[in-house]
C-alpha cells in the first residue's frame, strides 16, 4: 500500500502511535505499511489490527484506547519544532537509503539536530570507552588518512574511541554524525557536550530514534548500535575487549551485509581481544588508511569473509536466562522471549545480540530467535 506521511497531522499521528508502550519501530512500520498512514491505523477495527503480523493483543488495546486528538504526538511535534529538531520518518524521501534497506529493523523515526545528509558514504568507527593512547592515535591516523575521500564518520559520542573518531573527523574536515542512545535534547555523556557542539558548528548532526526527553537507558545502546551499523558502508572496530558493545555493532554490520574491519593490538592488551576475535573470524585487518579505502571501493572483496564473523564469549547471567527460554528447534519471537525472561524488550534484544555474536543462537527474519 502506498504510504504518504508528509503533512503535520500525519506526523503528529505517527508520533502519537510511537509514544504508545510496546510500539517500537518494527511494529510502527508494519502497521503503517499495512494501513497506508498513521491516521488510518487509528481508524481500523480491532479485527483489522489483528491481521497485522506480530502485533500483541495488549498493543492493539493501547492503540484503540489512545486519545483521538493525538495530544501526545502533538506535544512531541511542538517540542521538536520549538527546539529546531527535525523529525524524519521511514517514509520521507530524504530518509537514508542505507537505513531503509533494513526494512522493519530500521528506525521508523529519526530526531535530528544539525545537518544530516541522506545518501552519502559513511564509515562507522567504534570501540572501547576506555581507549589507550595507542587506540586514540590509530583512530586519528586512519581518519586523517582517508580525509580526501570525503566520507562521513559515524559514531556514538561515547568516551574513548567514539569521541576520538569525532575529534579526528573534525580535524580532518570530514562530516561527522553522532548517534544517540537517548533523546537528542540531552548530551550523553555530559562530558562530551563541547564535542557535540563542535560537531553541530562544523555542519555535522546528532541523530536518535528515541523521542525527546528519553534517558540513556542501558538497553537503548544495542538499538543505537544498529543505527550506526545500518547507516554505514562499513564498520571499523578499534580497541574492543571480548565483551565490548562495539562487537554488537560489528555483528549487526555483518547481518546487514556491510564491511567489517578491525585494527589489531598488542596480545597483552585485553582491549584488543575483541578485535583479534573479529579478525580471526573473517573481519578485514586494517593497518593503513589505504586498507579502508580499498575495502570500501571494492565492497565484494571481503564479502565472503565478513559473513562468517563470529566471536565466542562466555555467557553472563542474563544470557543464561535467555538461553533457558529459547528452543533448539522452534523459533521464538522477541516479545515472547522478553516476557518469559522478565526483561524489557530492548534489554532482551541487546542480550540476544550478544548471544548471536557468540554463536549461541540464530536470528531469523521478523525478530525470531532459535538456538544455534
XYZ file of C-alpha atoms in Angstrom:
372
model
C 0.000 0.000 0.000
C 1.256 3.495 -0.864
C 2.239 5.425 2.254
C 2.240 9.215 2.475
C 3.249 10.973 5.706
C 4.074 14.483 4.517
C 1.503 16.509 6.467
C 1.884 17.751 10.032
C -1.275 15.885 11.045
C 0.153 12.613 9.766
C 3.452 13.094 11.575
C 1.545 14.013 14.720
C -0.468 10.791 14.452
C 2.733 8.850 13.820
C 4.366 10.322 16.930
C 1.255 9.535 18.948
C 1.414 5.928 17.792
C 5.147 5.784 18.523
C 4.560 7.055 22.073
C 2.446 4.031 22.996
C 4.113 1.404 25.161
C 5.054 -1.644 23.101
C 5.066 0.197 19.760
C 8.659 0.106 18.571
C 9.984 0.861 15.118
C 9.249 -2.581 13.674
C 5.649 -2.538 14.903
C 5.181 1.019 13.668
C 6.471 0.207 10.189
C 4.304 -2.914 9.884
C 1.176 -1.024 10.964
C 1.673 1.963 8.682
C 2.689 -0.195 5.718
C -0.452 -2.276 6.228
C -2.947 0.604 6.522
C -1.288 3.340 4.459
C -0.907 6.099 7.053
C -0.576 6.682 10.767
C -4.026 8.246 10.997
C -5.509 5.243 9.208
C -4.060 2.936 11.864
C -6.253 4.586 14.498
C -9.369 4.220 12.328
C -9.148 0.448 11.972
C -11.280 -2.075 13.794
C -9.810 -4.485 16.293
C -10.228 -7.265 13.731
C -8.215 -5.279 11.184
C -5.430 -4.611 13.689
C -5.237 -8.321 14.410
C -4.449 -9.023 10.746
C -1.040 -7.366 11.133
C 1.663 -9.960 11.939
C 3.323 -9.952 15.353
C 1.201 -7.229 16.957
C 0.424 -8.372 20.541
C -3.154 -8.034 21.759
C -2.064 -5.636 24.505
C -0.632 -3.272 21.875
C -3.876 -3.439 19.889
C -5.721 -2.456 23.073
C -3.423 0.520 23.640
C -3.913 1.743 20.079
C -7.670 1.561 20.461
C -7.554 3.372 23.813
C -5.309 6.187 22.553
C -6.609 9.749 22.551
C -8.312 10.539 19.222
C -6.859 14.065 19.190
C -3.284 12.675 19.207
C -2.407 15.078 22.027
C 0.797 13.267 22.990
C 2.004 13.251 19.399
C 1.099 16.915 19.002
C 3.117 17.780 22.105
C 6.166 15.886 20.805
C 5.864 17.579 17.412
C 5.602 21.011 19.036
C 8.579 20.403 21.332
C 10.738 19.366 18.388
C 9.689 22.372 16.312
C 10.425 24.788 19.156
C 13.954 23.396 19.518
C 14.724 23.261 15.809
C 14.808 19.470 15.804
C 13.871 17.780 12.539
C 11.588 14.747 12.566
C 12.355 12.448 9.650
C 10.390 9.247 9.049
C 10.942 5.966 7.258
C 8.536 7.149 4.555
C 10.146 10.535 3.858
C 12.039 10.945 0.582
C 15.112 12.190 2.481
C 15.283 9.130 4.756
C 18.723 7.436 4.432
C 18.552 4.666 1.780
C 21.076 2.570 3.698
C 18.778 2.522 6.719
C 15.715 1.776 4.606
C 17.494 -1.388 3.427
C 16.977 -2.743 6.955
C 13.189 -2.806 6.368
C 11.363 -3.460 9.668
C 14.693 -3.366 11.539
C 15.105 0.273 10.501
C 14.281 3.133 12.874
C 10.808 4.368 11.932
C 11.514 7.904 13.148
C 14.731 9.909 13.377
C 15.072 13.025 15.526
C 17.829 15.200 14.077
C 19.795 18.191 15.323
C 22.017 19.862 12.772
C 22.712 18.604 9.263
C 22.114 15.033 8.189
C 22.509 14.129 4.519
C 20.603 11.035 3.495
C 22.504 9.449 0.626
C 26.239 9.705 1.319
C 29.040 7.260 2.047
C 29.648 6.676 5.745
C 32.198 4.802 7.848
C 31.319 3.777 11.403
C 34.229 3.926 13.848
C 33.600 2.268 17.214
C 35.486 0.775 20.139
C 36.104 0.798 23.865
C 35.173 3.695 26.134
C 38.498 3.295 27.962
C 40.774 3.772 24.974
C 44.549 3.751 25.283
C 46.847 6.345 23.764
C 47.590 3.782 21.038
C 43.915 3.390 20.155
C 43.315 7.131 20.012
C 46.409 7.645 17.867
C 45.375 4.901 15.445
C 41.899 6.409 15.062
C 43.376 9.829 14.343
C 45.905 8.500 11.829
C 43.335 6.405 9.959
C 40.677 9.123 9.780
C 43.199 11.758 8.678
C 44.430 9.263 6.106
C 41.020 8.997 4.432
C 40.233 12.728 4.510
C 40.443 13.078 0.712
C 37.569 10.604 0.302
C 35.031 12.977 1.860
C 33.404 10.047 3.641
C 31.246 10.820 6.679
C 32.419 9.430 10.034
C 29.663 7.975 12.237
C 29.991 7.033 15.893
C 28.154 7.237 19.197
C 29.733 10.225 21.022
C 30.817 7.921 23.853
C 34.078 8.430 25.696
C 37.132 6.718 24.259
C 37.212 5.574 20.633
C 33.862 7.161 19.714
C 34.944 10.593 20.872
C 38.337 10.180 19.204
C 36.617 9.331 15.913
C 34.521 12.504 16.027
C 37.554 14.580 17.044
C 39.618 13.165 14.183
C 36.833 13.812 11.680
C 36.612 17.433 12.794
C 40.387 17.807 12.483
C 40.294 16.230 9.016
C 37.428 18.420 7.862
C 35.209 15.381 7.331
C 31.485 15.483 8.125
C 30.645 13.545 11.268
C 27.412 12.365 12.850
C 26.772 11.109 16.381
C 24.002 8.590 17.005
C 22.488 8.783 20.489
C 21.051 6.196 22.856
C 18.830 8.913 24.357
C 16.903 11.933 23.105
C 18.886 14.475 21.084
C 17.816 17.165 23.534
C 20.343 15.827 26.045
C 24.031 15.097 25.537
C 25.400 11.816 26.846
C 27.914 11.610 28.292
C 27.683 15.213 29.557
C 31.481 15.439 29.404
C 31.199 15.445 25.595
C 28.827 18.420 25.405
C 31.544 20.656 23.959
C 32.350 17.993 21.355
C 28.681 17.725 20.378
C 28.519 21.492 19.953
C 31.627 21.413 17.759
C 30.045 18.718 15.600
C 27.000 20.928 15.092
C 29.110 24.024 14.436
C 31.078 22.135 11.775
C 27.907 21.176 9.914
C 27.500 17.692 11.363
C 24.496 16.112 13.006
C 23.166 14.499 16.177
C 20.687 11.697 15.475
C 18.431 9.489 17.585
C 15.397 7.286 17.152
C 14.470 7.951 20.779
C 11.989 10.770 21.467
C 12.916 13.999 23.185
C 13.420 13.515 26.890
C 14.406 9.843 26.566
C 17.123 8.929 29.054
C 20.296 6.973 28.169
C 18.994 3.642 29.456
C 21.344 0.700 29.136
C 19.102 -1.253 26.765
C 18.950 1.710 24.363
C 22.553 1.267 23.280
C 22.235 -2.010 21.330
C 19.388 -0.307 19.447
C 21.617 2.733 18.893
C 24.367 0.450 17.586
C 22.137 -0.966 14.841
C 21.573 2.571 13.524
C 25.329 3.202 13.478
C 25.908 -0.051 11.572
C 22.927 0.457 9.294
C 23.936 3.952 8.208
C 27.416 2.897 7.161
C 29.095 1.142 4.260
C 31.498 -0.371 6.750
C 32.241 -0.584 10.469
C 35.774 -0.177 11.802
C 36.470 -1.504 15.311
C 39.466 -0.039 17.139
C 40.253 -1.422 20.599
C 37.410 -3.597 21.832
C 37.544 -6.141 24.619
C 35.876 -9.532 24.465
C 32.626 -8.128 25.895
C 32.652 -4.713 24.245
C 29.401 -3.282 22.921
C 31.346 -2.372 19.783
C 31.190 -6.056 18.856
C 27.400 -5.769 18.677
C 27.843 -3.044 16.074
C 30.213 -5.314 14.144
C 27.769 -8.232 14.241
C 24.950 -6.016 13.037
C 27.135 -4.777 10.180
C 27.623 -8.412 9.160
C 23.873 -9.061 9.287
C 23.249 -6.018 7.118
C 25.798 -7.114 4.526
C 28.242 -4.312 5.291
C 32.021 -4.465 5.609
C 33.591 -5.265 8.977
C 37.119 -4.095 9.756
C 39.277 -4.308 12.864
C 42.616 -2.920 13.992
C 44.940 -5.391 15.756
C 46.635 -4.522 19.019
C 49.155 -5.962 21.436
C 48.408 -9.533 22.534
C 48.938 -8.360 26.119
C 46.217 -5.702 25.799
C 42.806 -7.023 26.938
C 41.174 -4.212 24.965
C 42.434 -5.851 21.767
C 40.768 -9.221 22.383
C 37.521 -8.385 20.618
C 39.342 -7.023 17.569
C 41.508 -10.126 17.356
C 38.444 -12.373 17.546
C 36.820 -10.435 14.716
C 39.951 -10.742 12.574
C 40.263 -14.483 13.294
C 36.714 -14.958 12.115
C 36.931 -13.009 8.887
C 36.923 -9.270 9.547
C 39.369 -7.291 7.428
C 42.624 -6.497 9.227
C 43.274 -2.764 8.973
C 46.803 -1.386 9.185
C 46.608 1.717 6.995
C 44.071 4.196 5.659
C 44.567 2.658 2.210
C 43.219 -0.643 3.577
C 39.942 1.104 4.425
C 39.692 2.919 1.102
C 40.392 -0.240 -0.870
C 37.798 -2.220 1.041
C 35.066 0.383 0.698
C 35.768 0.912 -3.004
C 35.553 -2.856 -3.647
C 32.596 -3.959 -1.499
C 32.676 -7.561 -2.755
C 36.342 -8.132 -1.937
C 35.740 -9.254 1.639
C 32.062 -10.216 1.441
C 32.649 -13.931 1.877
C 34.945 -13.427 4.834
C 32.812 -10.823 6.539
C 29.739 -13.014 6.534
C 31.498 -15.579 8.739
C 32.337 -13.237 11.608
C 31.543 -14.781 14.979
C 33.009 -14.150 18.406
C 32.827 -16.902 21.029
C 32.272 -15.481 24.523
C 31.293 -16.771 27.959
C 27.646 -16.432 28.985
C 26.568 -13.860 31.549
C 23.661 -14.485 33.942
C 21.075 -12.634 31.772
C 22.296 -14.501 28.700
C 21.979 -17.825 30.518
C 18.416 -16.904 31.495
C 17.553 -16.194 27.874
C 19.118 -19.466 26.697
C 16.722 -21.317 29.014
C 13.804 -19.644 27.239
C 14.956 -20.444 23.712
C 14.103 -23.708 21.986
C 16.554 -25.704 19.864
C 14.075 -26.333 17.047
C 11.221 -23.822 17.253
C 11.849 -20.102 16.708
C 10.525 -17.703 19.358
C 9.589 -14.043 18.816
C 11.416 -11.332 20.764
C 8.221 -10.246 22.553
C 7.616 -13.765 23.903
C 11.275 -14.171 24.856
C 11.311 -10.906 26.796
C 8.072 -11.755 28.581
C 9.278 -15.234 29.590
C 12.627 -13.893 30.797
C 11.035 -10.972 32.650
C 13.064 -8.370 30.760
C 12.158 -5.229 28.816
C 12.190 -5.936 25.079
C 15.110 -3.575 24.461
C 17.252 -5.219 27.147
C 16.391 -8.711 25.900
C 17.279 -7.699 22.350
C 20.668 -6.445 23.469
C 21.416 -9.697 25.310
C 20.202 -11.751 22.335
C 22.510 -9.855 20.012
C 25.410 -10.725 22.323
C 24.339 -14.377 22.259
C 24.203 -14.269 18.476
C 27.629 -12.691 18.423
C 28.861 -15.668 20.456
C 27.331 -18.130 18.008
C 24.936 -19.490 20.633
C 21.724 -18.524 18.806
C 20.470 -17.523 15.376
C 18.190 -14.640 14.473
C 15.531 -15.319 11.856
C 13.507 -12.747 9.878
C 10.911 -10.847 11.894
C 12.891 -10.810 15.167
C 12.532 -14.560 15.797
C 15.353 -16.399 17.560
C 16.384 -20.056 17.850
C 19.307 -21.891 19.424
C 22.216 -22.402 17.008
